[in-house]
Amino acid sequence: MSAAMVIVGAGLGGARLVADLRNEGYEGELILIGKEARIPYDRPPLSKAVLTGDKDDVDLQPQEFYTEKDVDLRTGMCVTSIDPDAHTVTVEPVEGGEAETVAYSTLILATGLDPRSLPFAAGKSGVHTLRTYDDAMALRSEIEGASTAVVIGAGFIGCEVAASLSTKGLEVTVVEPALAPLAIALGEQVGTMVGRIHADRGVQIRTGVGVTGITGEDKVTGVTLADGTELPADIVVLGIGSTPVVDYLEGSGIALADREFGGGIACDEVGRTSAPDVYAIGDVANWRDEHGVPSRVEHWNNVVEQAAKVAYAILGVDESNARPFVPYFWSDQFEVKVQALGHPSAGDDVHVISDDGTKFVVYYSRDGVFTAVVGAGKAGAVMKMRAKLLEKTPISELLG
Ligand SMILES: Cc1cc2nc3c(=O)[nH]c(=O)nc-3n(C[C@H](O)[C@H](O)[C@H](O)COP(=O)(O)OP(=O)(O)OC[C@H]3O[C@@H](n4cnc5c(N)ncnc54)[C@H](O)[C@@H]3O)c2cc1C
């Protein structure tokens, strides 16, 4: 009997991949190994409805799904090393216990990210990062007794957490060293437009200033800024980015991508790594894009797309009839849904199509070609641009 197909990481990528493999007719043994004790769940609600207390159940599939699909789901188990020559992984129970060697025919790595911390944040209660369900619950449990919060970092997670904490009645300040929220993802002009949504609802946004320390002995009391300001805080949330989880690859010889291109596991355009029969998907994976450029993406739709592509590649399914992929992500901040279709880039030209102070639509272009549309509260106007993005439409045609 041939060895099992083994997937490391029981998050969105792992859960989607097992479903895709079964849907495409794979009948062999499937092992899904996950470090967390929970069955695979969805992360986007963690910074939104879970934090505000409006949602508790975020499981991607009910437990029975894995039984019905004959998936050997092993939660609370951590893969600690890989031997590509022997086609085996070492698996250890997170709670301690004996390590086991598991053989694979094909191995797919979907181990996601770990949130970054700050050296001076260590060991202080009231300081949080947000990646897991447990992280969200730990933060949620402190909201009731708190009146002030400082969010460090105005990326998507920082902005969403700020909106959720503000919705719960906390006085929230977001501190961001760049000149606008979301400046890296959307550029300064559009980031500033998103920042207005927060400012209008009472969130203080302090841009262009770094954090120098977190005050308080055991429990946080505030945050000090490079300009000498001290902000009081019962809660501090670090939203300063994440790093790919690749520690278990040490000694495996599996190549990593350059940090300049986002790091993570280096893959070709269908997710193959440098080791035979080993693929990587999701936030941890650095795939080559259609121009051969390595890039790592940290958005939900990208994971779903990569899981499907890898299933096709492994099973040899012809995907020439598949709907062409256009990158998409969304972010809910207060009642406003910010959406992006295409590849918005901070260096692109920005064209404001409409803007009423909260809701807006913006087109991006590079070298005269339409590259992305970003909207706030404008789902229809964003989604209808899909074909124009695929056609690489000259921006002049759209600006009329
Ligand atoms: C708070 C939050 C909000 C988000 N909101 C949005 C949003 O609004 N829109 C959007 O487009 N995207 C959003 N995202 C991003 C989206 O959720 C991610 O892109 C997606 O979850 C990535 O899936 P993944 O399978 O690659 O990684 P994950 O979902 O992180 O799963 C990886 C799993 O692998 C496990 N693992 C790691 N190492 C090992 C090991 N050695 N052995 C076994 N298991 C291991 C981890 O414990 C984890 O459970 C959000 C993410 C977060 C954290």
PDB file of N, CA, C and O and ligand atoms in Angstrom, residues 8-14 33-36 41-48 77-80 110-113 130-132 157 160 245 247-248 281-284 297-301 303 328-332, ligand 1:
ATOM      1  N   VAL A   8       0.384  19.307   6.508  1.00  0.00           N
ATOM      2  CA  VAL A   8       0.832  19.871   7.786  1.00  0.00           C
ATOM      3  C   VAL A   8       0.214  21.256   7.932  1.00  0.00           C
ATOM      4  O   VAL A   8       0.472  22.148   7.115  1.00  0.00           O
ATOM      5  N   GLY A   9      -0.586  21.438   8.982  1.00  0.00           N
ATOM      6  CA  GLY A   9      -1.264  22.708   9.200  1.00  0.00           C
ATOM      7  C   GLY A   9      -2.752  22.538   8.957  1.00  0.00           C
ATOM      8  O   GLY A   9      -3.191  22.416   7.820  1.00  0.00           O
ATOM      9  N   ALA A  10      -3.524  22.509  10.053  1.00  0.00           N
ATOM     10  CA  ALA A  10      -4.967  22.301   9.931  1.00  0.00           C
ATOM     11  C   ALA A  10      -5.700  23.634  10.094  1.00  0.00           C
ATOM     12  O   ALA A  10      -6.515  23.816  10.996  1.00  0.00           O
ATOM     13  N   GLY A  11      -5.364  24.572   9.190  1.00  0.00           N
ATOM     14  CA  GLY A  11      -6.067  25.860   9.150  1.00  0.00           C
ATOM     15  C   GLY A  11      -6.909  25.898   7.886  1.00  0.00           C
ATOM     16  O   GLY A  11      -7.359  24.856   7.375  1.00  0.00           O
ATOM     17  N   LEU A  12      -7.079  27.097   7.342  1.00  0.00           N
ATOM     18  CA  LEU A  12      -7.891  27.259   6.133  1.00  0.00           C
ATOM     19  C   LEU A  12      -7.330  26.443   4.966  1.00  0.00           C
ATOM     20  O   LEU A  12      -8.060  25.715   4.292  1.00  0.00           O
ATOM     21  N   GLY A  13      -6.012  26.547   4.737  1.00  0.00           N
ATOM     22  CA  GLY A  13      -5.407  25.840   3.610  1.00  0.00           C
ATOM     23  C   GLY A  13      -5.574  24.335   3.737  1.00  0.00           C
ATOM     24  O   GLY A  13      -5.979  23.654   2.784  1.00  0.00           O
ATOM     25  N   GLY A  14      -5.287  23.804   4.924  1.00  0.00           N
ATOM     26  CA  GLY A  14      -5.402  22.361   5.142  1.00  0.00           C
ATOM     27  C   GLY A  14      -6.829  21.880   4.943  1.00  0.00           C
ATOM     28  O   GLY A  14      -7.089  20.879   4.260  1.00  0.00           O
ATOM     29  N   ILE A  33      -2.566  17.201   9.817  1.00  0.00           N
ATOM     30  CA  ILE A  33      -1.942  17.356  11.139  1.00  0.00           C
ATOM     31  C   ILE A  33      -1.957  18.820  11.554  1.00  0.00           C
ATOM     32  O   ILE A  33      -1.474  19.684  10.813  1.00  0.00           O
ATOM     33  N   GLY A  34      -2.483  19.117  12.727  1.00  0.00           N
ATOM     34  CA  GLY A  34      -2.579  20.504  13.180  1.00  0.00           C
ATOM     35  C   GLY A  34      -2.106  20.679  14.608  1.00  0.00           C
ATOM     36  O   GLY A  34      -2.445  19.895  15.495  1.00  0.00           O
ATOM     37  N   LYS A  35      -1.355  21.744  14.818  1.00  0.00           N
ATOM     38  CA  LYS A  35      -0.762  22.025  16.132  1.00  0.00           C
ATOM     39  C   LYS A  35      -1.808  22.460  17.159  1.00  0.00           C
ATOM     40  O   LYS A  35      -1.679  22.190  18.348  1.00  0.00           O
ATOM     41  N   GLU A  36      -2.843  23.177  16.677  1.00  0.00           N
ATOM     42  CA  GLU A  36      -3.841  23.666  17.630  1.00  0.00           C
ATOM     43  C   GLU A  36      -4.769  22.526  18.045  1.00  0.00           C
ATOM     44  O   GLU A  36      -4.946  21.553  17.304  1.00  0.00           O
ATOM     45  N   TYR A  41     -10.549  26.152  11.740  1.00  0.00           N
ATOM     46  CA  TYR A  41     -11.528  27.246  11.860  1.00  0.00           C
ATOM     47  C   TYR A  41     -11.090  28.426  11.008  1.00  0.00           C
ATOM     48  O   TYR A  41      -9.980  28.478  10.496  1.00  0.00           O
ATOM     49  N   ASP A  42     -12.013  29.365  10.885  1.00  0.00           N
ATOM     50  CA  ASP A  42     -11.826  30.528  10.031  1.00  0.00           C
ATOM     51  C   ASP A  42     -11.266  31.690  10.856  1.00  0.00           C
ATOM     52  O   ASP A  42     -11.819  32.021  11.911  1.00  0.00           O
ATOM     53  N   ARG A  43     -10.216  32.328  10.360  1.00  0.00           N
ATOM     54  CA  ARG A  43      -9.607  33.412  11.151  1.00  0.00           C
ATOM     55  C   ARG A  43     -10.245  34.790  10.953  1.00  0.00           C
ATOM     56  O   ARG A  43     -10.261  35.588  11.903  1.00  0.00           O
ATOM     57  N   PRO A  44     -10.761  35.145   9.756  1.00  0.00           N
ATOM     58  CA  PRO A  44     -11.271  36.514   9.609  1.00  0.00           C
ATOM     59  C   PRO A  44     -12.249  36.970  10.703  1.00  0.00           C
ATOM     60  O   PRO A  44     -12.140  38.112  11.174  1.00  0.00           O
ATOM     61  N   PRO A  45     -13.166  36.132  11.193  1.00  0.00           N
ATOM     62  CA  PRO A  45     -14.075  36.647  12.236  1.00  0.00           C
ATOM     63  C   PRO A  45     -13.363  36.965  13.559  1.00  0.00           C
ATOM     64  O   PRO A  45     -13.942  37.646  14.415  1.00  0.00           O
ATOM     65  N   LEU A  46     -12.138  36.476  13.739  1.00  0.00           N
ATOM     66  CA  LEU A  46     -11.491  36.647  15.047  1.00  0.00           C
ATOM     67  C   LEU A  46     -11.312  38.118  15.412  1.00  0.00           C
ATOM     68  O   LEU A  46     -11.457  38.501  16.574  1.00  0.00           O
ATOM     69  N   SER A  47     -10.983  38.947  14.414  1.00  0.00           N
ATOM     70  CA  SER A  47     -10.749  40.370  14.706  1.00  0.00           C
ATOM     71  C   SER A  47     -12.036  41.179  14.597  1.00  0.00           C
ATOM     72  O   SER A  47     -12.025  42.391  14.816  1.00  0.00           O
ATOM     73  N   LYS A  48     -13.119  40.497  14.247  1.00  0.00           N
ATOM     74  CA  LYS A  48     -14.388  41.205  14.015  1.00  0.00           C
ATOM     75  C   LYS A  48     -15.452  40.630  14.960  1.00  0.00           C
ATOM     76  O   LYS A  48     -15.451  40.946  16.144  1.00  0.00           O
ATOM     77  N   MET A  77      -1.168  18.112  17.414  1.00  0.00           N
ATOM     78  CA  MET A  77       0.061  17.407  17.015  1.00  0.00           C
ATOM     79  C   MET A  77       0.926  18.351  16.175  1.00  0.00           C
ATOM     80  O   MET A  77       0.420  19.022  15.277  1.00  0.00           O
ATOM     81  N   CYS A  78       2.217  18.377  16.492  1.00  0.00           N
ATOM     82  CA  CYS A  78       3.110  19.307  15.815  1.00  0.00           C
ATOM     83  C   CYS A  78       4.143  18.552  14.985  1.00  0.00           C
ATOM     84  O   CYS A  78       4.790  17.625  15.490  1.00  0.00           O
ATOM     85  N   VAL A  79       4.281  18.928  13.733  1.00  0.00           N
ATOM     86  CA  VAL A  79       5.359  18.351  12.914  1.00  0.00           C
ATOM     87  C   VAL A  79       6.646  19.090  13.272  1.00  0.00           C
ATOM     88  O   VAL A  79       6.707  20.322  13.189  1.00  0.00           O
ATOM     89  N   THR A  80       7.653  18.351  13.692  1.00  0.00           N
ATOM     90  CA  THR A  80       8.881  18.995  14.167  1.00  0.00           C
ATOM     91  C   THR A  80      10.031  18.873  13.175  1.00  0.00           C
ATOM     92  O   THR A  80      11.006  19.616  13.279  1.00  0.00           O
ATOM     93  N   ALA A 110       1.169  23.781   5.075  1.00  0.00           N
ATOM     94  CA  ALA A 110       0.200  24.889   5.156  1.00  0.00           C
ATOM     95  C   ALA A 110       0.215  25.422   6.584  1.00  0.00           C
ATOM     96  O   ALA A 110      -0.804  25.445   7.272  1.00  0.00           O
ATOM     97  N   THR A 111       1.407  25.846   7.020  1.00  0.00           N
ATOM     98  CA  THR A 111       1.601  26.126   8.446  1.00  0.00           C
ATOM     99  C   THR A 111       1.398  27.591   8.834  1.00  0.00           C
ATOM    100  O   THR A 111       1.599  27.945  10.005  1.00  0.00           O
ATOM    101  N   GLY A 112       1.033  28.439   7.887  1.00  0.00           N
ATOM    102  CA  GLY A 112       0.597  29.792   8.254  1.00  0.00           C
ATOM    103  C   GLY A 112       1.686  30.668   8.844  1.00  0.00           C
ATOM    104  O   GLY A 112       2.875  30.543   8.514  1.00  0.00           O
ATOM    105  N   LEU A 113       1.272  31.540   9.740  1.00  0.00           N
ATOM    106  CA  LEU A 113       2.138  32.596  10.266  1.00  0.00           C
ATOM    107  C   LEU A 113       2.104  32.636  11.791  1.00  0.00           C
ATOM    108  O   LEU A 113       1.137  32.190  12.399  1.00  0.00           O
ATOM    109  N   LEU A 130      -2.854  38.716  17.825  1.00  0.00           N
ATOM    110  CA  LEU A 130      -4.090  38.053  17.402  1.00  0.00           C
ATOM    111  C   LEU A 130      -3.839  37.195  16.172  1.00  0.00           C
ATOM    112  O   LEU A 130      -3.679  37.712  15.072  1.00  0.00           O
ATOM    113  N   ARG A 131      -3.801  35.891  16.392  1.00  0.00           N
ATOM    114  CA  ARG A 131      -3.714  34.964  15.262  1.00  0.00           C
ATOM    115  C   ARG A 131      -4.672  33.791  15.445  1.00  0.00           C
ATOM    116  O   ARG A 131      -5.249  33.291  14.514  1.00  0.00           O
ATOM    117  N   THR A 132      -4.821  33.358  16.700  1.00  0.00           N
ATOM    118  CA  THR A 132      -5.604  32.148  16.953  1.00  0.00           C
ATOM    119  C   THR A 132      -6.924  32.473  17.662  1.00  0.00           C
ATOM    120  O   THR A 132      -7.112  33.570  18.192  1.00  0.00           O
ATOM    121  N   ILE A 157      -5.165  43.929  10.330  1.00  0.00           N
ATOM    122  CA  ILE A 157      -5.606  43.375  11.618  1.00  0.00           C
ATOM    123  C   ILE A 157      -5.685  44.477  12.666  1.00  0.00           C
ATOM    124  O   ILE A 157      -6.654  44.569  13.425  1.00  0.00           O
ATOM    125  N   GLU A 160      -8.835  46.507  12.049  1.00  0.00           N
ATOM    126  CA  GLU A 160     -10.059  45.774  12.394  1.00  0.00           C
ATOM    127  C   GLU A 160     -10.229  45.672  13.914  1.00  0.00           C
ATOM    128  O   GLU A 160     -11.329  45.839  14.443  1.00  0.00           O
ATOM    129  N   VAL A 245       5.715  30.420   9.408  1.00  0.00           N
ATOM    130  CA  VAL A 245       6.116  29.342  10.336  1.00  0.00           C
ATOM    131  C   VAL A 245       6.897  28.287   9.541  1.00  0.00           C
ATOM    132  O   VAL A 245       6.305  27.500   8.791  1.00  0.00           O
ATOM    133  N   ASP A 247      10.013  26.845  11.106  1.00  0.00           N
ATOM    134  CA  ASP A 247      11.051  26.300  11.991  1.00  0.00           C
ATOM    135  C   ASP A 247      11.281  24.797  11.772  1.00  0.00           C
ATOM    136  O   ASP A 247      12.401  24.308  11.804  1.00  0.00           O
ATOM    137  N   TYR A 248      10.218  24.065  11.507  1.00  0.00           N
ATOM    138  CA  TYR A 248      10.299  22.603  11.357  1.00  0.00           C
ATOM    139  C   TYR A 248      11.021  22.188  10.072  1.00  0.00           C
ATOM    140  O   TYR A 248      11.261  21.005   9.856  1.00  0.00           O
ATOM    141  N   ILE A 281       1.220  25.764   0.517  1.00  0.00           N
ATOM    142  CA  ILE A 281       0.096  26.654   0.186  1.00  0.00           C
ATOM    143  C   ILE A 281      -0.167  27.636   1.326  1.00  0.00           C
ATOM    144  O   ILE A 281       0.247  27.423   2.466  1.00  0.00           O
ATOM    145  N   GLY A 282      -0.880  28.696   0.982  1.00  0.00           N
ATOM    146  CA  GLY A 282      -1.380  29.611   2.008  1.00  0.00           C
ATOM    147  C   GLY A 282      -0.367  30.663   2.416  1.00  0.00           C
ATOM    148  O   GLY A 282       0.587  30.966   1.695  1.00  0.00           O
ATOM    149  N   ASP A 283      -0.597  31.212   3.600  1.00  0.00           N
ATOM    150  CA  ASP A 283       0.200  32.349   4.073  1.00  0.00           C
ATOM    151  C   ASP A 283       1.694  32.041   4.149  1.00  0.00           C
ATOM    152  O   ASP A 283       2.520  32.945   4.049  1.00  0.00           O
ATOM    153  N   VAL A 284       2.036  30.775   4.367  1.00  0.00           N
ATOM    154  CA  VAL A 284       3.460  30.416   4.540  1.00  0.00           C
ATOM    155  C   VAL A 284       4.169  30.257   3.193  1.00  0.00           C
ATOM    156  O   VAL A 284       5.395  30.242   3.128  1.00  0.00           O
ATOM    157  N   VAL A 297       1.412  35.991  -0.150  1.00  0.00           N
ATOM    158  CA  VAL A 297       0.165  36.739   0.059  1.00  0.00           C
ATOM    159  C   VAL A 297      -0.486  36.248   1.348  1.00  0.00           C
ATOM    160  O   VAL A 297      -0.456  35.049   1.631  1.00  0.00           O
ATOM    161  N   GLU A 298      -1.087  37.154   2.104  1.00  0.00           N
ATOM    162  CA  GLU A 298      -1.696  36.759   3.389  1.00  0.00           C
ATOM    163  C   GLU A 298      -3.197  37.030   3.377  1.00  0.00           C
ATOM    164  O   GLU A 298      -3.720  37.674   4.287  1.00  0.00           O
ATOM    165  N   HIS A 299      -3.873  36.595   2.319  1.00  0.00           N
ATOM    166  CA  HIS A 299      -5.321  36.824   2.239  1.00  0.00           C
ATOM    167  C   HIS A 299      -6.073  35.517   1.989  1.00  0.00           C
ATOM    168  O   HIS A 299      -5.602  34.641   1.275  1.00  0.00           O
ATOM    169  N   TRP A 300      -7.284  35.464   2.514  1.00  0.00           N
ATOM    170  CA  TRP A 300      -8.162  34.291   2.523  1.00  0.00           C
ATOM    171  C   TRP A 300      -8.348  33.708   1.120  1.00  0.00           C
ATOM    172  O   TRP A 300      -8.172  32.516   0.904  1.00  0.00           O
ATOM    173  N   ASN A 301      -8.711  34.548   0.150  1.00  0.00           N
ATOM    174  CA  ASN A 301      -9.019  34.020  -1.189  1.00  0.00           C
ATOM    175  C   ASN A 301      -7.807  33.397  -1.865  1.00  0.00           C
ATOM    176  O   ASN A 301      -7.944  32.469  -2.665  1.00  0.00           O
ATOM    177  N   VAL A 303      -5.489  31.711  -0.372  1.00  0.00           N
ATOM    178  CA  VAL A 303      -5.320  30.367   0.208  1.00  0.00           C
ATOM    179  C   VAL A 303      -6.256  29.382  -0.504  1.00  0.00           C
ATOM    180  O   VAL A 303      -5.863  28.276  -0.886  1.00  0.00           O
ATOM    181  N   TYR A 328      -8.245  38.895  -4.613  1.00  0.00           N
ATOM    182  CA  TYR A 328      -9.322  39.637  -3.926  1.00  0.00           C
ATOM    183  C   TYR A 328      -9.073  39.560  -2.432  1.00  0.00           C
ATOM    184  O   TYR A 328      -8.654  38.533  -1.919  1.00  0.00           O
ATOM    185  N   PHE A 329      -9.305  40.650  -1.741  1.00  0.00           N
ATOM    186  CA  PHE A 329      -9.394  40.563  -0.284  1.00  0.00           C
ATOM    187  C   PHE A 329     -10.381  41.606   0.241  1.00  0.00           C
ATOM    188  O   PHE A 329     -10.745  42.543  -0.469  1.00  0.00           O
ATOM    189  N   TRP A 330     -10.798  41.376   1.453  1.00  0.00           N
ATOM    190  CA  TRP A 330     -11.734  42.305   2.092  1.00  0.00           C
ATOM    191  C   TRP A 330     -11.295  42.541   3.523  1.00  0.00           C
ATOM    192  O   TRP A 330     -10.505  41.777   4.088  1.00  0.00           O
ATOM    193  N   SER A 331     -11.799  43.618   4.091  1.00  0.00           N
ATOM    194  CA  SER A 331     -11.537  43.915   5.496  1.00  0.00           C
ATOM    195  C   SER A 331     -12.738  44.668   6.031  1.00  0.00           C
ATOM    196  O   SER A 331     -13.145  45.674   5.446  1.00  0.00           O
ATOM    197  N   ASP A 332     -13.324  44.173   7.129  1.00  0.00           N
ATOM    198  CA  ASP A 332     -14.488  44.855   7.715  1.00  0.00           C
ATOM    199  C   ASP A 332     -14.025  45.768   8.838  1.00  0.00           C
ATOM    200  O   ASP A 332     -13.415  45.296   9.803  1.00  0.00           O
TER     201      ASP A 332
HETATM  202  C1  LIG B   1      -7.352  37.918  12.869  1.00  0.00           C
HETATM  203  C2  LIG B   1      -7.299  37.655  11.377  1.00  0.00           C
HETATM  204  C3  LIG B   1      -8.224  38.271  10.539  1.00  0.00           C
HETATM  205  C4  LIG B   1      -8.177  38.058   9.164  1.00  0.00           C
HETATM  206  N1  LIG B   1      -9.075  38.693   8.364  1.00  0.00           N
HETATM  207  C5  LIG B   1      -9.013  38.542   7.021  1.00  0.00           C
HETATM  208  C6  LIG B   1      -9.921  39.230   6.177  1.00  0.00           C
HETATM  209  O1  LIG B   1     -10.791  39.970   6.632  1.00  0.00           O
HETATM  210  N2  LIG B   1      -9.790  39.067   4.830  1.00  0.00           N
HETATM  211  C7  LIG B   1      -8.835  38.254   4.270  1.00  0.00           C
HETATM  212  O2  LIG B   1      -8.753  38.164   3.036  1.00  0.00           O
HETATM  213  N3  LIG B   1      -7.970  37.569   5.072  1.00  0.00           N
HETATM  214  C8  LIG B   1      -8.035  37.696   6.421  1.00  0.00           C
HETATM  215  N4  LIG B   1      -7.155  37.022   7.232  1.00  0.00           N
HETATM  216  C9  LIG B   1      -6.145  36.153   6.614  1.00  0.00           C
HETATM  217  C10 LIG B   1      -6.628  34.701   6.462  1.00  0.00           C
HETATM  218  O3  LIG B   1      -7.318  34.275   7.584  1.00  0.00           O
HETATM  219  C11 LIG B   1      -5.381  33.853   6.215  1.00  0.00           C
HETATM  220  O4  LIG B   1      -4.902  34.203   4.926  1.00  0.00           O
HETATM  221  C12 LIG B   1      -5.633  32.349   6.298  1.00  0.00           C
HETATM  222  O5  LIG B   1      -6.123  31.955   7.554  1.00  0.00           O
HETATM  223  C13 LIG B   1      -4.336  31.595   6.030  1.00  0.00           C
HETATM  224  O6  LIG B   1      -4.596  30.228   5.994  1.00  0.00           O
HETATM  225  P1  LIG B   1      -3.396  29.169   6.158  1.00  0.00           P
HETATM  226  O7  LIG B   1      -4.025  27.823   6.058  1.00  0.00           O
HETATM  227  O8  LIG B   1      -2.293  29.532   5.247  1.00  0.00           O
HETATM  228  O9  LIG B   1      -2.836  29.412   7.625  1.00  0.00           O
HETATM  229  P2  LIG B   1      -3.601  29.270   9.013  1.00  0.00           P
HETATM  230  O10 LIG B   1      -5.065  29.481   8.871  1.00  0.00           O
HETATM  231  O11 LIG B   1      -2.853  30.171   9.946  1.00  0.00           O
HETATM  232  O12 LIG B   1      -3.341  27.750   9.447  1.00  0.00           O
HETATM  233  C14 LIG B   1      -2.060  27.267   9.713  1.00  0.00           C
HETATM  234  C15 LIG B   1      -2.174  26.208  10.789  1.00  0.00           C
HETATM  235  O13 LIG B   1      -0.967  25.458  10.811  1.00  0.00           O
HETATM  236  C16 LIG B   1      -0.656  25.122  12.154  1.00  0.00           C
HETATM  237  N5  LIG B   1       0.764  24.782  12.268  1.00  0.00           N
HETATM  238  C17 LIG B   1       1.832  25.625  12.234  1.00  0.00           C
HETATM  239  N6  LIG B   1       2.981  24.923  12.365  1.00  0.00           N
HETATM  240  C18 LIG B   1       2.644  23.614  12.483  1.00  0.00           C
HETATM  241  C19 LIG B   1       3.398  22.420  12.645  1.00  0.00           C
HETATM  242  N7  LIG B   1       4.732  22.434  12.684  1.00  0.00           N
HETATM  243  N8  LIG B   1       2.726  21.248  12.758  1.00  0.00           N
HETATM  244  C20 LIG B   1       1.360  21.221  12.697  1.00  0.00           C
HETATM  245  N9  LIG B   1       0.601  22.338  12.529  1.00  0.00           N
HETATM  246  C21 LIG B   1       1.230  23.512  12.416  1.00  0.00           C
HETATM  247  C22 LIG B   1      -1.033  26.394  12.904  1.00  0.00           C
HETATM  248  O14 LIG B   1      -1.187  26.131  14.268  1.00  0.00           O
HETATM  249  C23 LIG B   1      -2.341  26.786  12.198  1.00  0.00           C
HETATM  250  O15 LIG B   1      -3.444  26.219  12.834  1.00  0.00           O
HETATM  251  C24 LIG B   1      -7.179  37.216   8.624  1.00  0.00           C
HETATM  252  C25 LIG B   1      -6.245  36.588   9.471  1.00  0.00           C
HETATM  253  C26 LIG B   1      -6.302  36.810  10.830  1.00  0.00           C
HETATM  254  C27 LIG B   1      -5.288  36.155  11.746  1.00  0.00           C
END
